[in-house]
Phi, psi and omega in degrees: 000343182267162177297132178258314184203117176241119181247118178247121184236154187277325188244008178229196183260128180300151179223160183212131178239137177208164179227150176224154181262169186304326184281354180294141183304323185259023185304320183256010184261343186272126183236134177301139178068001178242313184286140178251130182247132178239143173243123180248129176283114185289346180283320181235004179062023178270148178279116181271333182200141168217129183195178181256155178284126183258323186215145180229136178229128176254143181208160176235129180283170179296339178272002178088013179272128179266138181210158174236142176244136183237140173248127183242155174232145184296163183295348174299338180293347174303335180291347174278350186271004178226164179232156177259168176239164180297133174209147177227112185236150176304139187309118180247171178289164187300317183297319179295318180295315178297320179299319178297319180294314181293322178298322178292321175299311183299330181287350186248350188238169178295160187301325184284353176260003183274153182237153169250151178283128180257236181277136175232113182241005182280141179296148182262006184294134178215151179262011182242150180278348183225156169242147185234157162228150179248222185247018178285168173289172189295317180297315180294329176295313178299318181295318184284314188264350178238298185297314183284331184267315185262327184101188180091185184223139175260133172216162179237156178236134178265092181264170184297326185264340184184174169269135182243142174257125173251138175241104192245144178291327178212156179227157177083175179225156178279137178233154179256007180295124179289150177272124182234127180298135179071004176250283177251006168232113187274327181205162179213151182214137176235129182238131176253119183257119182253019182301325183265013182290133176246124182261336181201137176245126181243107176285126187250339179074192182271164177296140174282130180276123179233134178265070183236129179287340182275355183289127181278154175228157179151176185297325186253019179265132178251133179263148178291142179239000000 
């Protein structure tokens, strides 16, 4: 019933994982892509997360306890539910370009998945005469043609009248609070990825040309180099 894992990221979509047991009141009420989950900070009554359930896993422990685990994604993921089309427009300012992208998204989705443009503080300077959109979904379009090219951060706000998209040059504030183990940092993890490790390089060159009638050919035949 408690929060298990809340991941808040600057350039991607926030996620939240939690689990509940069979005796929980809402054990059979939560449905993927339909149920909305909110996290409220009881200290300041602020909303820390709101999103939809993306994935559900049911399991039984060795002791016979039944539980479900849910993976949620923030409502910003609604931008994955629409797609853009190819367009080439004379270079416009960032807010106009973002508005065009969001309007195309809004025309394809249900009203509760629609966004309004909020604050835009990112500079509009560009070295190109045109701005483009391709055939990616809306979130990937914003990431490719705005975040990666121009910079800044996209975030959304869940207001009483609508969902708002903010495009900000910077996010967050500087704090002087020290980080203390088991106080304000509960856990830490370091991962070393060796997928790209190379242990030996063998230069082989081109195939040796041989005029031999006895030389075999075929899918599993290797020629000397």
